[in-house]
Amino acid sequence: MERGDFEASLGRHYIAMFEATPNVMLKPTESWRESLLDHRVMDLFFTIGDREADLIVEARKLCMSSEACVFCQLPMGRSSVPLELFEGVYVVHRKIREDSDMAQDSLQCLAQLASMHGPIFPDENAQVTYLAHLVEGLLNMINGIEIEDSEAVGIANIISNLISTFPRSVLTALPSELFGSFVNCLTLLTCSFGRSAALEEVLDKDDMVYMEAYDKLLESWLTLVQEDEHFPRGCFIQPAVQVFNSYIQCHLAAPDGTRNLTANGVSSHEEEEINELQEDDRELFSDQLASIGMLGRIAADHCIPLLTGLLEDRVTRLHGQLQRHQQHLMSTSDTDTGDRIVLDELYEDIHWIILVSGYLLADDPQGETPLIPSEVMEYSIKHSTEVDINTTLQLLGSPGEKPTSIPGCLTNVECLGMCPAEPATRAAALPGPQPWRQAMLQHYSSHIIQLEPGQRRLLSAVLRTSEVESRATRASLTQLLSPQMGKDIVWFLRRWAKTYLLVDEKLYGQISMPLSTAFGPDTEGAQWIVGYLLDKVINNLSVWSSEPELANDTVELLVTLVERRERANIVVQCENWWSLAKQFASRSPPLHMLSSAVQRTLMKALVLGGFAHMDSDTKQQYWAEVLHPLQQRFLNLINQENFAQICQEEVVKQEIVATLEALCGIAEATQIDNVASLFSFLMDFLSNCIGLMEVYRNSPETINLIIEVFVEVAHKQICYLGETKSMKLYEVCLMLLQVYSKNNLGRKRLDVAGEEEQYQDLLLIMELLTNLLSKEFIDFSDSDEVFRGQEQSSGGGRAVSAADVVLYGVNIVLPLMSQDLLKFPSLCNQYYKLITFICEIFPEKIPQLPEDLFKSLMCSLELGMTTMSSEISQLCLEALSPLAEQCAKTQEKDTPLFIATQHFLKLVFDMLVLQKHNTEMTVAAGEALYTLVCLHQRDAVIYQRLAEAFNGLTASSTPPTLDRKQKVAFLKSLEEFVANVNIYEMQGAIVFFPHSDSSMKMSDSDDEEPRLSAETLAALQEFYTESGRTGGSVRGDPFSVGAVEEDWRMSQFWYSEETAARLAEEVLQQAGEHGRIACVSAPSVYQKLKQLESSRSQRASTVLLEFDRRFAVYGEEFVFYDYNNPLCLPEGLLPQTFDVVIADPPYLSEECLSKVALTVQYLTKDKILLCTGATMEEHAGKLLNLKICSYLPKHNHNLANEFRCYVNYNSTLLS
Amino acid sequence: MADTDLDFTSGDAGASATFPMQCSALRKNGFVVLKGRPCKIVEMSTSKTGKHGHAKVHMVGIDIFTNKKYEDICPSTHNMDVPNIKRNDYQLVDISEGFLSLMMDNGDVREDLRVPEGDLGKEIESKFSAGEEMLVTVLSAMGEESAVALKPMTK
């Protein structure tokens, strides 16, 4: 195996790809089966001498290249798969692991091998053998070494690749002993990485390698256990217990745990400032927690009691601690409570226990109704026999029993004696004296604690924590409490309530009796807990109004309680729900102190609650107390005679803002069954809001809020609206846009340095337009259902359509957007989302746009495609197909859109074939390309080019048509084409370009002269030099002026044919026979010179100094030149070696000229011909002692500036 | 400048100069008293000391009269004073000895406000001498008053 061959065979393309995404999966083709077995390959690994480093490089390359073009030709004896290869790499790794860089490579190599899949395996047996070998080697390696920090991630990668790549059936087919030790090893590794990760956190390391490795392993566990039915039953219980325990241990304080302990047992306790941007642990570590929760479920028998015990213990301690503080406070007036450390440690313990419990008991409750995890259900059923249901019910129904096990029931216990035997549900609602109510609550929670085994006991432990917290707030100990713990509690309760409260038995095959009797529908337990949760919410909102995040979590809990009808039915029976509603409607304290986001969500909850089951009187009364005050206050205010005068007053503004916030909340509460009434209610406001746009046009925050109301209404409601209703909404939106555009007319947005939030209004408007458009995608409206009896006859025709509104909006937005604004990610995303939507939905409207708008739309598409993130380019590519289809439909050529699509065709082609691009985009780009090709197939030249290029990939010779089957086939072959074909080997595709160029010339078509793109030329050049085929029978005429397109961005303007010829003649003559000519930034003269040279005998050697690398096609005669570094020239260019130098400085400035002059003086023996603006005469004389000529050079495109030549010798140009 | 007598003319008699508000309920672009000065809040952020600490609010405000910058940090439970701010438009009738003569809605003329310093003052003077009719917006808060803007009469 010669290394050289090897290297040459590897596409640079792949190396680049590999370096960009180091974790590419290895999917070698069949041909590898043989090649990887070649004993010579093995030799590569076993002839380890002093060249280990090279070996690794080789091995890595081996793993990267999936196209084994060299190998497949090798004669092969086939056996199974490259087993020896691992041993090779494992051995290599052990040898070189001291060198961390090389160790990285070898681990990466192994990770790649661990992800091997695809056709290389002839059957499953081969896969099993391969995997067995891989695992064995891995175990040997891990057991044989002490893992270094730098190896952790690499090893985790190997395991994670292995688990995610190999199907379960292959894993289970492993010899059971091997599998056992693999699981064992994985367990130990996970625990040890977990501990190291915790240590990293304590030490506050920048580079969290163990954390990364730990995350990876936990993720692998999740993959493993999620399909554990494939594995022998119970095989993961012990490992799960171990991993779970170690996680808990790492997160608890000493003595139970090791939190904050560094290696030498020193604990650190530093309070750092945490800003609001820092994510909560439950989000930050959500992946970890989800895995741990899953493992906890696997080993529920162990983990649930463990958590319960720990939490109960901590709560008891917390309670005691708080009491000590209280006594301390009472005995001294000293407010300094001193020892917060103990409390904080307890809070942190509780924090983690609650988080783990939450993740263990319930899944992430986003979207669908979360189900009770089957493991937890099984656990509960298993333990249900231990519960005497009758006793539970009996005890729930007789609160007179003395609750015993509540730690610190204290002062309230004696009150129990006076308790009448009330049904539990009324406890929360009764307006009794505080201690009494509290005792009731405690009483019930205590019973739950006592009687519920299993996971509900865990709930009650949390409830007890919550109780301790609530009581502390009543005892004015709020200062001592942790808002973080408060958040954890409501977060847990919310997660729990979503899954467990009022379980729908229909959803489960089997249900635990205690569960359904305790929290099922129509149970006292459910009523009690709802009442309790509501109390908790109300208490939190008054006590914690100053903690925005906690208040937010609290109202989210409230939303959870009312968003499902069954729960809401119970909620609205509670007295304090009503008082909460009244309180909020009257904006009385303490609710008005909540932050605006919280108030908004609170409004949402109150509205949702209004749709619970109530008798009609009650319902009316409810709405009269919730929504009507809002409307009344608003109308009273804006209809006041002196509103115009008082509108700017702070109080008035606040009122308006509060109303707008509430409207957003109401819109957010929209559901399919309440949209009819909410829409009518909101519409009344919307028209008034437009008036406010005028009033508050100088107050951006109010304007933004008004637009936001529209955005929310459109977002939440439009998909349910029937035709008439949508029309109404379109109309008000149009009015809004009109006012907005009037107010923004001529508004300057020049402040480039401005902050993103200054453009909030623009962002919101775009969001509104996008929302309106979404109606075309998602439409649930069924006017008969939703608006029964409300829908008027939809006569009168469609007054306004979504298209009108949106295009009107686009007319406003486009001029306000600028390239600078696209630098703001949120604006950029929203903008492209919007224009892609428009192209997809209303392609027929695009050609009707005013010309400048059309242009800027096309420009931004191109910009987005070529310079933005891959997400944005994907959006732009998606926008192209509908545009091309539109063109195809109208059959009109020479429309601006048609011409634009021509341009895009070229762009997309270049992007796919010639540039490094993200593989994710292949599909989108392929689709766009396909439609574009279809559109332009009649355009003979382009079609010919593409047809040739894609001969290899489109098997059929029929011209492409717009049919789905062909499209899919095309996409598939394109994918293979792009993924497998290295552009440098793609001779056919590249060579045809010059061909078609010359053929073009002869055919003398009217079409725009086809030109090579910069990339094509560069690729060509590289291809020619690589294949050693310089000199050009194949070329067309690369030396014609204009063979390279002008790029005005580089300030390029080509001379006209005559001028170029005249100047070329001039320098040839001045250089004389065998003279040397340098063209500085004058490529068209150079091109002409080469043409002349071939047509006559006179020979001169010419060099082109040029900034534009497209001219690199001219091979060695091209010298890269940047006038900013005038003397930065290659060594080959010796001073004063050119007979004549012709220079055309790119810019008309003294600075530019003076720098170019340095170059010119360096190069020339004497003669100088300078071409530049007439205005430069003085400088030309001063710097280079040049005289102005009377000859007037001309350009292909007329230049605004008068152009002249200057010389320092006697020339015919002078006269 | 601060003359208690003026309270009668502006109809503000009895209205307090400030009212309290819990720190957490303040919002950006709202007003607050920082270091005894009425300010517009231009920046607001919260933080806490340690994971289990209580929220603190950090505010940056710009004095509405002097444009000076003030900062404050306080527990989010604290009550802050919010200034009662009034904005009135008066017709400019004369400028004499550096004082503006402004006509109020009831026809009375007050002559106790100085021509503001800086560009605004120059603009007022030049426009006035050019004979333009205009309204001057006067901001008042916490017993302090100042002309802050001008706009052409709409008639």
PDB file of C-alpha atoms in Angstrom, chain B residues 77-155:
ATOM      1  CA  THR B  77     -39.866  43.401  46.816  1.00  0.00           C
ATOM      2  CA  HIS B  78     -38.947  47.013  47.520  1.00  0.00           C
ATOM      3  CA  ASN B  79     -41.349  49.770  46.778  1.00  0.00           C
ATOM      4  CA  MET B  80     -40.001  52.448  44.500  1.00  0.00           C
ATOM      5  CA  ASP B  81     -41.432  55.899  43.977  1.00  0.00           C
ATOM      6  CA  VAL B  82     -42.932  56.560  40.598  1.00  0.00           C
ATOM      7  CA  PRO B  83     -43.215  60.208  39.652  1.00  0.00           C
ATOM      8  CA  ASN B  84     -46.511  61.655  38.519  1.00  0.00           C
ATOM      9  CA  ILE B  85     -45.622  63.184  35.219  1.00  0.00           C
ATOM     10  CA  LYS B  86     -47.674  65.783  33.425  1.00  0.00           C
ATOM     11  CA  ARG B  87     -47.257  66.895  29.887  1.00  0.00           C
ATOM     12  CA  ASN B  88     -48.973  70.085  28.700  1.00  0.00           C
ATOM     13  CA  ASP B  89     -48.906  71.919  25.431  1.00  0.00           C
ATOM     14  CA  TYR B  90     -48.988  75.715  25.609  1.00  0.00           C
ATOM     15  CA  GLN B  91     -49.040  78.258  22.879  1.00  0.00           C
ATOM     16  CA  LEU B  92     -45.894  80.367  22.798  1.00  0.00           C
ATOM     17  CA  VAL B  93     -46.805  84.040  22.766  1.00  0.00           C
ATOM     18  CA  ASP B  94     -43.587  85.780  23.599  1.00  0.00           C
ATOM     19  CA  ILE B  95     -39.993  85.403  24.672  1.00  0.00           C
ATOM     20  CA  SER B  96     -38.530  88.037  26.959  1.00  0.00           C
ATOM     21  CA  GLU B  97     -35.293  88.093  28.897  1.00  0.00           C
ATOM     22  CA  GLY B  98     -34.776  84.390  28.593  1.00  0.00           C
ATOM     23  CA  PHE B  99     -38.278  83.528  29.786  1.00  0.00           C
ATOM     24  CA  LEU B 100     -41.087  82.028  27.750  1.00  0.00           C
ATOM     25  CA  SER B 101     -44.541  83.537  27.786  1.00  0.00           C
ATOM     26  CA  LEU B 102     -46.982  80.705  27.415  1.00  0.00           C
ATOM     27  CA  MET B 103     -50.718  80.905  27.060  1.00  0.00           C
ATOM     28  CA  MET B 104     -52.700  78.303  28.893  1.00  0.00           C
ATOM     29  CA  ASP B 105     -56.013  76.793  27.871  1.00  0.00           C
ATOM     30  CA  ASN B 106     -57.963  79.224  30.010  1.00  0.00           C
ATOM     31  CA  GLY B 107     -56.295  82.199  28.382  1.00  0.00           C
ATOM     32  CA  ASP B 108     -53.995  83.057  31.280  1.00  0.00           C
ATOM     33  CA  VAL B 109     -50.406  83.644  30.451  1.00  0.00           C
ATOM     34  CA  ARG B 110     -47.562  82.304  32.528  1.00  0.00           C
ATOM     35  CA  GLU B 111     -44.105  83.716  32.232  1.00  0.00           C
ATOM     36  CA  ASP B 112     -42.157  81.693  34.723  1.00  0.00           C
ATOM     37  CA  LEU B 113     -40.453  79.171  32.449  1.00  0.00           C
ATOM     38  CA  ARG B 114     -36.969  79.731  31.164  1.00  0.00           C
ATOM     39  CA  VAL B 115     -36.062  79.156  27.566  1.00  0.00           C
ATOM     40  CA  PRO B 116     -34.453  75.726  27.746  1.00  0.00           C
ATOM     41  CA  GLU B 117     -30.747  75.421  27.211  1.00  0.00           C
ATOM     42  CA  GLY B 118     -29.197  73.763  24.211  1.00  0.00           C
ATOM     43  CA  ASP B 119     -30.529  73.134  20.739  1.00  0.00           C
ATOM     44  CA  LEU B 120     -34.174  73.125  21.709  1.00  0.00           C
ATOM     45  CA  GLY B 121     -33.890  76.622  23.149  1.00  0.00           C
ATOM     46  CA  LYS B 122     -32.155  77.885  20.038  1.00  0.00           C
ATOM     47  CA  GLU B 123     -34.772  76.301  17.849  1.00  0.00           C
ATOM     48  CA  ILE B 124     -37.572  77.897  19.824  1.00  0.00           C
ATOM     49  CA  GLU B 125     -35.943  81.302  19.629  1.00  0.00           C
ATOM     50  CA  SER B 126     -35.178  81.127  15.940  1.00  0.00           C
ATOM     51  CA  LYS B 127     -38.595  79.861  15.001  1.00  0.00           C
ATOM     52  CA  PHE B 128     -40.240  82.437  17.192  1.00  0.00           C
ATOM     53  CA  SER B 129     -38.268  85.250  15.653  1.00  0.00           C
ATOM     54  CA  ALA B 130     -39.170  83.886  12.243  1.00  0.00           C
ATOM     55  CA  GLY B 131     -42.771  84.446  13.226  1.00  0.00           C
ATOM     56  CA  GLU B 132     -43.818  80.811  13.361  1.00  0.00           C
ATOM     57  CA  GLU B 133     -46.683  79.916  15.621  1.00  0.00           C
ATOM     58  CA  MET B 134     -45.980  76.968  17.810  1.00  0.00           C
ATOM     59  CA  LEU B 135     -46.903  74.906  20.814  1.00  0.00           C
ATOM     60  CA  VAL B 136     -44.381  74.211  23.511  1.00  0.00           C
ATOM     61  CA  THR B 137     -44.630  70.942  25.400  1.00  0.00           C
ATOM     62  CA  VAL B 138     -43.941  71.386  29.080  1.00  0.00           C
ATOM     63  CA  LEU B 139     -43.098  68.413  31.222  1.00  0.00           C
ATOM     64  CA  SER B 140     -43.715  68.605  34.928  1.00  0.00           C
ATOM     65  CA  ALA B 141     -42.808  66.123  37.609  1.00  0.00           C
ATOM     66  CA  MET B 142     -42.015  66.372  41.291  1.00  0.00           C
ATOM     67  CA  GLY B 143     -42.468  70.120  41.351  1.00  0.00           C
ATOM     68  CA  GLU B 144     -40.087  70.699  38.502  1.00  0.00           C
ATOM     69  CA  GLU B 145     -41.071  71.971  35.103  1.00  0.00           C
ATOM     70  CA  SER B 146     -39.332  72.381  31.841  1.00  0.00           C
ATOM     71  CA  ALA B 147     -40.047  72.843  28.172  1.00  0.00           C
ATOM     72  CA  VAL B 148     -39.038  69.656  26.409  1.00  0.00           C
ATOM     73  CA  ALA B 149     -40.405  69.883  22.893  1.00  0.00           C
ATOM     74  CA  LEU B 150     -42.119  72.125  20.413  1.00  0.00           C
ATOM     75  CA  LYS B 151     -44.500  71.483  17.592  1.00  0.00           C
ATOM     76  CA  PRO B 152     -46.127  73.692  15.009  1.00  0.00           C
ATOM     77  CA  MET B 153     -49.641  74.899  15.665  1.00  0.00           C
ATOM     78  CA  THR B 154     -52.195  72.813  13.854  1.00  0.00           C
ATOM     79  CA  LYS B 155     -54.822  75.156  12.595  1.00  0.00           C
TER      80      LYS B 155
END
